[in-house]
Coordinates of C-alpha atoms and ligand atoms in Angstrom, one line a residue:
Chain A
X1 CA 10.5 15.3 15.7
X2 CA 7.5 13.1 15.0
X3 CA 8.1 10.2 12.3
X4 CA 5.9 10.6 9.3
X5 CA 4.0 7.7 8.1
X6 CA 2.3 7.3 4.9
X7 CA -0.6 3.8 4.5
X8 CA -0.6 4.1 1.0
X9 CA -1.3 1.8 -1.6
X10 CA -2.0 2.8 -5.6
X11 CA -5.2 0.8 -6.0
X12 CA -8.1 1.8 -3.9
X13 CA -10.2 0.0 -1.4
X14 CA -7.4 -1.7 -0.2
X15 CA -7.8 -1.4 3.0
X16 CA -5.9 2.0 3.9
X17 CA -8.1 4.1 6.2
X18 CA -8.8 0.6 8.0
X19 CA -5.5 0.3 8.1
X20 CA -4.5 4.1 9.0
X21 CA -7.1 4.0 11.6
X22 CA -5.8 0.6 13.5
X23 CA -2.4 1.5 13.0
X24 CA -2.7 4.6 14.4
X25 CA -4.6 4.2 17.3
X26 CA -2.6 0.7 18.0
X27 CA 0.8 3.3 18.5
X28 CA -1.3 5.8 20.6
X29 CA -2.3 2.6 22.9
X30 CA 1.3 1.7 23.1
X31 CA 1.6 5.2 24.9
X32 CA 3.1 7.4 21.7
X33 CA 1.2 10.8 20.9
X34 CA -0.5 10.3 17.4
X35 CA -2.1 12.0 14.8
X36 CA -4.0 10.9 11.5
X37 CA -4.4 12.6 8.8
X38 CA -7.2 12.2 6.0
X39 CA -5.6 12.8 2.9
X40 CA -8.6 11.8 0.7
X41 CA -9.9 15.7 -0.1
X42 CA -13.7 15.7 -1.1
X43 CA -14.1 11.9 -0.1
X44 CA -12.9 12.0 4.1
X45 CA -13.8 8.3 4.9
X46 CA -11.2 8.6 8.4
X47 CA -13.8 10.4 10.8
X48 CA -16.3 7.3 10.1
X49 CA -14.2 4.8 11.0
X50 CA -12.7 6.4 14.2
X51 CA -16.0 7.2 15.1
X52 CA -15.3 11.4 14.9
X53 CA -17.8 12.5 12.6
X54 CA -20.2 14.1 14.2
X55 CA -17.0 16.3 16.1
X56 CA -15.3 17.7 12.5
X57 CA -15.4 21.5 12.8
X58 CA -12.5 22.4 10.9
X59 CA -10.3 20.7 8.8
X60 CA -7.4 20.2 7.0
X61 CA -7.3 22.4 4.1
X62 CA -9.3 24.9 6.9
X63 CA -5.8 24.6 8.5
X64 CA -3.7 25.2 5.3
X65 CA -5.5 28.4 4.4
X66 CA -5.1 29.5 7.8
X67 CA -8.9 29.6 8.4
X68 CA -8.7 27.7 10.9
X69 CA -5.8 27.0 13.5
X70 CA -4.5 23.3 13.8
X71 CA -5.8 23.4 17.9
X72 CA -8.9 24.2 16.3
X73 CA -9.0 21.2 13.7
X74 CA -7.8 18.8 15.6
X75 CA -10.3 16.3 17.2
X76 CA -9.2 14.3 20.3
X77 CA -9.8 10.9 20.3
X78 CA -12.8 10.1 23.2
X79 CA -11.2 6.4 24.0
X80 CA -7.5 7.5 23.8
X81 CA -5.7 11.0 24.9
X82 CA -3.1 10.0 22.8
X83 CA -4.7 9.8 19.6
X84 CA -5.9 12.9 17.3
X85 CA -7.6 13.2 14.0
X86 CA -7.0 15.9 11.6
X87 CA -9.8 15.5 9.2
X88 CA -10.1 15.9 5.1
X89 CA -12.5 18.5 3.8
X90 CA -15.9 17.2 2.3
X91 CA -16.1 19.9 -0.3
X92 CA -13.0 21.0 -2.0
X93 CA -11.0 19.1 -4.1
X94 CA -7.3 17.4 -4.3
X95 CA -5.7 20.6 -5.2
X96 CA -6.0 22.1 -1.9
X97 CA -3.1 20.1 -1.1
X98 CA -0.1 22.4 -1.9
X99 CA 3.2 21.0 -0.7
X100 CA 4.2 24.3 0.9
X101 CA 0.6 23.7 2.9
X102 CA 0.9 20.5 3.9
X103 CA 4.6 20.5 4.8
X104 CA 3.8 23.5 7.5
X105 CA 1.2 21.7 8.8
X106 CA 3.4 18.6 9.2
X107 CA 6.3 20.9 10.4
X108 CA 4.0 22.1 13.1
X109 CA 2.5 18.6 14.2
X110 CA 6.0 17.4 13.9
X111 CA 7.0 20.0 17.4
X112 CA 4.1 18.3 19.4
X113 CA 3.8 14.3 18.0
X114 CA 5.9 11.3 18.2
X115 CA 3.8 10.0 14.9
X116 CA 1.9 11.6 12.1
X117 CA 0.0 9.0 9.7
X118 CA -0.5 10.0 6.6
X119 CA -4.0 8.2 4.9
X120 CA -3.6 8.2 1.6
X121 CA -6.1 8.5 -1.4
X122 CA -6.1 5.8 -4.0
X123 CA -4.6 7.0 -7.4
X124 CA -1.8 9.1 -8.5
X125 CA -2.7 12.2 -8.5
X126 CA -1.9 15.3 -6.1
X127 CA -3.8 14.4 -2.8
X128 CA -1.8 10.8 -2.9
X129 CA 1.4 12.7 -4.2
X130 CA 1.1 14.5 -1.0
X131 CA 0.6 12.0 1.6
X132 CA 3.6 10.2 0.3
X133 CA 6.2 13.1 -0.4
X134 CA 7.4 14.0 3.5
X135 CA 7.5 10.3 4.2
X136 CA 10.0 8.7 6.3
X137 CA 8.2 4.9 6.8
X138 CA 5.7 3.7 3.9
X139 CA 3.0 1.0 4.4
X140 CA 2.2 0.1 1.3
X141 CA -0.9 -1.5 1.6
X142 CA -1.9 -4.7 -0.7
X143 CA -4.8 -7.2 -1.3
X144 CA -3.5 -10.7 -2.7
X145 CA -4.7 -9.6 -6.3
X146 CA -2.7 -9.1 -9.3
X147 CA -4.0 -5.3 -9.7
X148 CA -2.9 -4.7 -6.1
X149 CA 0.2 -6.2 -6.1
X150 CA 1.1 -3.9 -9.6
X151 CA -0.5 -0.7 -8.1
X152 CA 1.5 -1.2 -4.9
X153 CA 5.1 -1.9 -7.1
X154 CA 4.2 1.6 -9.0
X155 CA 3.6 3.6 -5.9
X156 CA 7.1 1.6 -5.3
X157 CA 8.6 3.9 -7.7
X158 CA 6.9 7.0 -6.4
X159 CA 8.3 6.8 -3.3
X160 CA 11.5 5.9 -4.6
X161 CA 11.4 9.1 -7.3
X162 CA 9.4 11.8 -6.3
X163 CA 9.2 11.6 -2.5
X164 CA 11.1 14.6 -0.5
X165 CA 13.5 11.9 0.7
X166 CA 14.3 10.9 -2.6
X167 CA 14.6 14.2 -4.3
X168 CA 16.8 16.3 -1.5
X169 CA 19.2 12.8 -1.8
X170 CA 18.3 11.6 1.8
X171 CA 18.3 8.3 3.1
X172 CA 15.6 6.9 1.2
X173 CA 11.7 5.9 2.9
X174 CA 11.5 2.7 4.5
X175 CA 8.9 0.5 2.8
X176 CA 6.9 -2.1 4.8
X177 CA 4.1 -4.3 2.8
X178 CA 1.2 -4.6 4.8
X179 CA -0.5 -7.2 3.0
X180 CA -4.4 -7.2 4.0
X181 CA -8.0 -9.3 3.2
X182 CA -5.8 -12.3 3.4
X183 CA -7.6 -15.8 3.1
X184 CA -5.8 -18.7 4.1
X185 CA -8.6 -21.4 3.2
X186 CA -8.4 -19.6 -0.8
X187 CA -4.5 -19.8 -0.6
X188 CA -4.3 -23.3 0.1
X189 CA -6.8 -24.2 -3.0
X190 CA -4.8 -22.2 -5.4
X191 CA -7.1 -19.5 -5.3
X192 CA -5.1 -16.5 -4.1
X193 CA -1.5 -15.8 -3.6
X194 CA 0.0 -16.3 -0.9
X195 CA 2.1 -13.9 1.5
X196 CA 5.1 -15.2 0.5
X197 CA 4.3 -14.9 -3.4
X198 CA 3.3 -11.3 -2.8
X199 CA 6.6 -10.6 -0.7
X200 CA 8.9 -12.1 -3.2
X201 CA 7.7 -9.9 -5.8
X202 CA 7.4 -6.9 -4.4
X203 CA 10.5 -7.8 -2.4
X204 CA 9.8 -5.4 0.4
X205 CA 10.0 -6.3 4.2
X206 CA 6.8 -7.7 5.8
X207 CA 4.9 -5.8 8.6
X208 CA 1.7 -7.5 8.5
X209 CA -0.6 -9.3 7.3
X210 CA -4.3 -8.9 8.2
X211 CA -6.9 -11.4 7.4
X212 CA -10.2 -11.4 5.9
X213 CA -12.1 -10.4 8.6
X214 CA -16.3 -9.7 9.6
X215 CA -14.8 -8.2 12.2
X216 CA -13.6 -5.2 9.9
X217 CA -17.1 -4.3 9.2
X218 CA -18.7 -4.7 12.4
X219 CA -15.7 -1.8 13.7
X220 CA -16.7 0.5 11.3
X221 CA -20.3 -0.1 11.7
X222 CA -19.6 1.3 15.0
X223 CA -17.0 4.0 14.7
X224 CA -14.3 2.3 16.5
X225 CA -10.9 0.9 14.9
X226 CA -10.5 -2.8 14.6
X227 CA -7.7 -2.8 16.9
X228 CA -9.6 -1.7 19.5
X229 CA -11.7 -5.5 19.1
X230 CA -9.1 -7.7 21.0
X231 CA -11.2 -10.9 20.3
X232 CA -10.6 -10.4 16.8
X233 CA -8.6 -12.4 14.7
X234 CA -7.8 -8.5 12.3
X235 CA -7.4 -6.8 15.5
X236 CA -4.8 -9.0 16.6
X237 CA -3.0 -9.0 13.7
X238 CA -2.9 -5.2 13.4
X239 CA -1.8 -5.0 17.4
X240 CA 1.1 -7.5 15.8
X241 CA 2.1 -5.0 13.1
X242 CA 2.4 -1.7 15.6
X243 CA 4.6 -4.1 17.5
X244 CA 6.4 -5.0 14.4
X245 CA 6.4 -0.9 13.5
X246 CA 7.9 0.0 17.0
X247 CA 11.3 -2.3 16.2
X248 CA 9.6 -5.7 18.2
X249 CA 9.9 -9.5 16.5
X250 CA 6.3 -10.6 16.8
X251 CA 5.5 -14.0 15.0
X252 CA 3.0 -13.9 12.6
X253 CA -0.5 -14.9 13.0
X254 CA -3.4 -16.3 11.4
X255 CA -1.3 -17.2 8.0
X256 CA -2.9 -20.5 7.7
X257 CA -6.4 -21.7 7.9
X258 CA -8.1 -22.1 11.1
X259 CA -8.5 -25.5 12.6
X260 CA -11.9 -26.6 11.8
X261 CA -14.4 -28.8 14.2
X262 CA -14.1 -33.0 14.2
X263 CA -17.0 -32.7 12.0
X264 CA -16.4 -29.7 9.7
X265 CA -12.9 -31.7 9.1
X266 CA -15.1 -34.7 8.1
X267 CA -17.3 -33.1 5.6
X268 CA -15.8 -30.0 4.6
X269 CA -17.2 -26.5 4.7
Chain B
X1 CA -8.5 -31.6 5.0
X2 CA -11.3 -33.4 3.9
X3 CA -11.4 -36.3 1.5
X4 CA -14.4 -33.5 -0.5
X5 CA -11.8 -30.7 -0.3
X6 CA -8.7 -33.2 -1.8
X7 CA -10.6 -33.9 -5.1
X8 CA -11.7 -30.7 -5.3
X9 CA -8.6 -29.1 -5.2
X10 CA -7.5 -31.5 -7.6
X11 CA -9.8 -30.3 -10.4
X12 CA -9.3 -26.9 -10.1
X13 CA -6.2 -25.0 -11.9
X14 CA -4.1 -23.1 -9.7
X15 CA -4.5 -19.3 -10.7
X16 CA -2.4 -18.0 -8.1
X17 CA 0.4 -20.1 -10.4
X18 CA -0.5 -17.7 -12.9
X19 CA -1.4 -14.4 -11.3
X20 CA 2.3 -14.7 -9.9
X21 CA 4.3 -15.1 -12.9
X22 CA 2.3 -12.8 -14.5
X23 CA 3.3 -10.2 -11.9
X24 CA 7.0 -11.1 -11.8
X25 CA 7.2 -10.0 -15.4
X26 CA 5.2 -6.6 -15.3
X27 CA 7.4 -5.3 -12.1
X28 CA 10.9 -6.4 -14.0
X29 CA 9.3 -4.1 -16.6
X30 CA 8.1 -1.6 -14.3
X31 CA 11.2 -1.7 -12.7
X32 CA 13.1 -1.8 -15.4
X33 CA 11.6 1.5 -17.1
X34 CA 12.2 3.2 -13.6
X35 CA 15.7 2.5 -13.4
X36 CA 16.6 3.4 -16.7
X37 CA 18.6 6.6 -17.1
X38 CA 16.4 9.5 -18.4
X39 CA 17.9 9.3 -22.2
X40 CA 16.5 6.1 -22.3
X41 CA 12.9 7.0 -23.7
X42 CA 14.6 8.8 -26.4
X43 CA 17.2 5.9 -27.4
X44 CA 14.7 3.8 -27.5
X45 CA 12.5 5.7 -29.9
X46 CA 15.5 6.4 -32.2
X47 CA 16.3 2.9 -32.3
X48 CA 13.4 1.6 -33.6
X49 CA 13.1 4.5 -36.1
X50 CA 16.5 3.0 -37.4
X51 CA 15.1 -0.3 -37.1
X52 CA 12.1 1.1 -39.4
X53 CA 14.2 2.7 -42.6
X54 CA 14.8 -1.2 -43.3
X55 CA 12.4 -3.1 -42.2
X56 CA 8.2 -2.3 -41.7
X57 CA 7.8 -3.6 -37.2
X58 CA 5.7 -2.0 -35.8
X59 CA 6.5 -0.4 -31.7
X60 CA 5.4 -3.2 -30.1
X61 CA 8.0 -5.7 -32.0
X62 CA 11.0 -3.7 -30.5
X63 CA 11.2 -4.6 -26.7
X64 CA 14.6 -2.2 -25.2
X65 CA 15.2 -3.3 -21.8
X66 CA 18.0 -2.4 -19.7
X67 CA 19.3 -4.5 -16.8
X68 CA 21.4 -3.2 -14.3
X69 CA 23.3 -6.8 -13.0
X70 CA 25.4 -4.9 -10.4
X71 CA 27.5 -1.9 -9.7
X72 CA 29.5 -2.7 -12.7
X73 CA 27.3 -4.6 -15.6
X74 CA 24.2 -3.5 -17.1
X75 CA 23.1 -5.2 -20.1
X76 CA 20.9 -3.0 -22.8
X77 CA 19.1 -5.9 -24.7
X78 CA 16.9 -5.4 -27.7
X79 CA 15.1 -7.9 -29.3
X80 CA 12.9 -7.3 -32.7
X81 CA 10.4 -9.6 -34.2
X82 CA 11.1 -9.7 -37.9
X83 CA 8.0 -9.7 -40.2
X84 CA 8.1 -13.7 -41.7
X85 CA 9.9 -14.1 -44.8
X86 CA 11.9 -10.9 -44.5
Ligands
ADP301 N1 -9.2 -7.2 6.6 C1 -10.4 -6.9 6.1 N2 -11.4 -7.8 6.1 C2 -12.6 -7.5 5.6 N3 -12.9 -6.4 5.0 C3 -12.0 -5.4 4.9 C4 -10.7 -5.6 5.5 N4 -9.9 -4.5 5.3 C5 -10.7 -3.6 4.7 N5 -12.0 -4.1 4.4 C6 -13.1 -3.5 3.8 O1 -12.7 -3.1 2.5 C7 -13.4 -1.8 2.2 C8 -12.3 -0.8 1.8 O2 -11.5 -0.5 2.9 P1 -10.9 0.9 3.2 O3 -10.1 0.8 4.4 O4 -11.9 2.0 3.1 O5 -9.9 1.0 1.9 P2 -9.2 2.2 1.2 O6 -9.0 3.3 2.2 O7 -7.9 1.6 0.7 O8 -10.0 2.6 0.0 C9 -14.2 -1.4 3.4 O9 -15.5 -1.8 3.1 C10 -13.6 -2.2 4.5 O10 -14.5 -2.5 5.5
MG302 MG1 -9.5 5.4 2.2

């Protein structure tokens, strides 16, 4: 039985197919069998950023309305055999997503993988109703921003209301905040809340918290998830939060600024 | 941190101050509204057509909240902003 995750968030461009794509390559690294899912239908954004696109054949909604069969669909990662992709379909739209569709296909990946990870679309609507309902672990994913933080506390409430763990009276999901494009320097001028402001109200436990990072951009300039970049400070800090995910007690990293030059110190930045 | 960045932070107002209280009162509300039993729309509605054969308020005048303070308490409070001089 594979654990279903769900990197989901309210508020779009959060950071959750970054997120998705690092966190789901980071537990195929750490030797479990892994599959992502694109959940954004008409807008797939996953196959970029793990580098896939130029593989998709078939895809999701393919799979539901058994045009196409799931060994079919499925693309296998080129740097890890661990790690599969089921991608979104470019030309449908968010209604494809029936929950009698998408909870055989989980069924089925649920025989064969340790982890399914469920990217979510931003909103409220079906496709993100869908990603969340067969949940058992949630990431809600958050920027230090007041419309963030509210999105994230509404999607709260989804998951508490109208997931299948809440409705069939099972224990309920488990919610992790994943709070990401965190800037220390802005946090200590007042700028942004900090990690701890965002954790007290939400008052969900902390699995990570990625920074503000070029390196983010230069992964998915080149098709390869961020955690793959080991020199990088987001890399690091999503390696951190599989650790976190998988039950370890890992410090956390990179909450405060980094320690500038002799001179830098001197005159400021 | 550098004697520039000391007197600069000093000029600046702390918005994260802000952001954060504003967002520990919209999730109380949120939260609120989601843990409130499913009459609770309803009551509200009818309270504040009560509230409305005696005195003209309009919705926004009437806050209903209901706080659950543990297994055993939960407080309904309503508060109503009279019209001056009523
Ligand atoms: N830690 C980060 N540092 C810098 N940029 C980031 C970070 N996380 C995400 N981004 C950028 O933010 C944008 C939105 O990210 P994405 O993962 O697509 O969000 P979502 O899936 O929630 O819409 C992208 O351009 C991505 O490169
Ligand atoms: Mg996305």
């Amino acid at each position: 039985m594979a654990q279903i995750i769900v990197v989901t968030s309210g508020k779009g461009g959060v950071g959750k197919t970054t997120s998705s794509a690092a966190i789901a390559t980071g537990l195929a690294l750490k030797g479990k069998k892994t599959v992502v899912i694109d959940f954004d239908i008409g807008l797939r954004n996953l196959d970029l950023i793990m580098g896939c696109e130029r593989r998709v054949v078939y895809d999701f909604v393919n799979v539901i309305n058994g045009e196409a069969n799931l060994n079919q669909a499925l693309i296998k990662d080129k740097r890890c055999d661990k790690l599969f992709i089921l991608p979104a379909s470019q030309t449908r739209d968010k209604d494809a997503l029936t929950k009698e569709g998408v909870g055989g296909v989980l069924d089925e990946l649920s025989k064969d993988f340790d982890y399914i990870v469920c990217d979510s679309p931003a909103g409220i609507e079906q496709g993100a109703m869908m990603a969340l309902y067969f949940a058992d672990i949630a990431i809600v994913t958050t920027n230090p921003e007041v419309s963030s933080v509210r999105d994230s506390d509404r999607i709260l409430g989804m998951l508490q209301s109208r997931s299948r763990r809440a409705e069939q009276n099972l224990e309920p999901i488990q919610e992790f905040l994943l709070l990401t494009r965190y800037s220390p320097a802005r946090v200590k001028t007042g700028e942004m809340l900090s990690v701890e402001d965002v954790s007290e109200i939400l008052a969900i436990k902390l699995v990570g918290v990625i920074p503000e990072s070029q390196a983010v951009l230069k992964a998915s300039n080149s098709g390869i998830p961020v955690i793959n970049d080991e020199e990088s400070d987001a890399g690091l800090a999503y390696a951190d939060t599989v650790q976190r995910l998988l039950g370890e007690e890992v410090p956390f990293r990179f909450l405060t600024e980094e320690k500038k030059g002799f001179l830098k110190r001197i005159f400021g930045s | 941190m550098s004697i520039l960045d000391y007197f600069r932070s000093n000029k600046k107002p702390n918005t994260a101050v802000t952001a954060k209280e504003r967002l520990q009162i919209i999730v109380a509300h949120q939260r609120g509204e989601r843990d409130a039993p499913d009459y609770f729309p309803k009551m509200k509605q009818e309270i504040i057509e009560v509230i409305r054969k005696y005195v003209q308020i309009s919705e926004d005048q009437v806050s209903v909240q209901l706080d659950q303070n543990d297994d055993k308490l939960s407080v309904l409070e309503l508060n109503v902003t009279l019209p001056d001089g009523k």
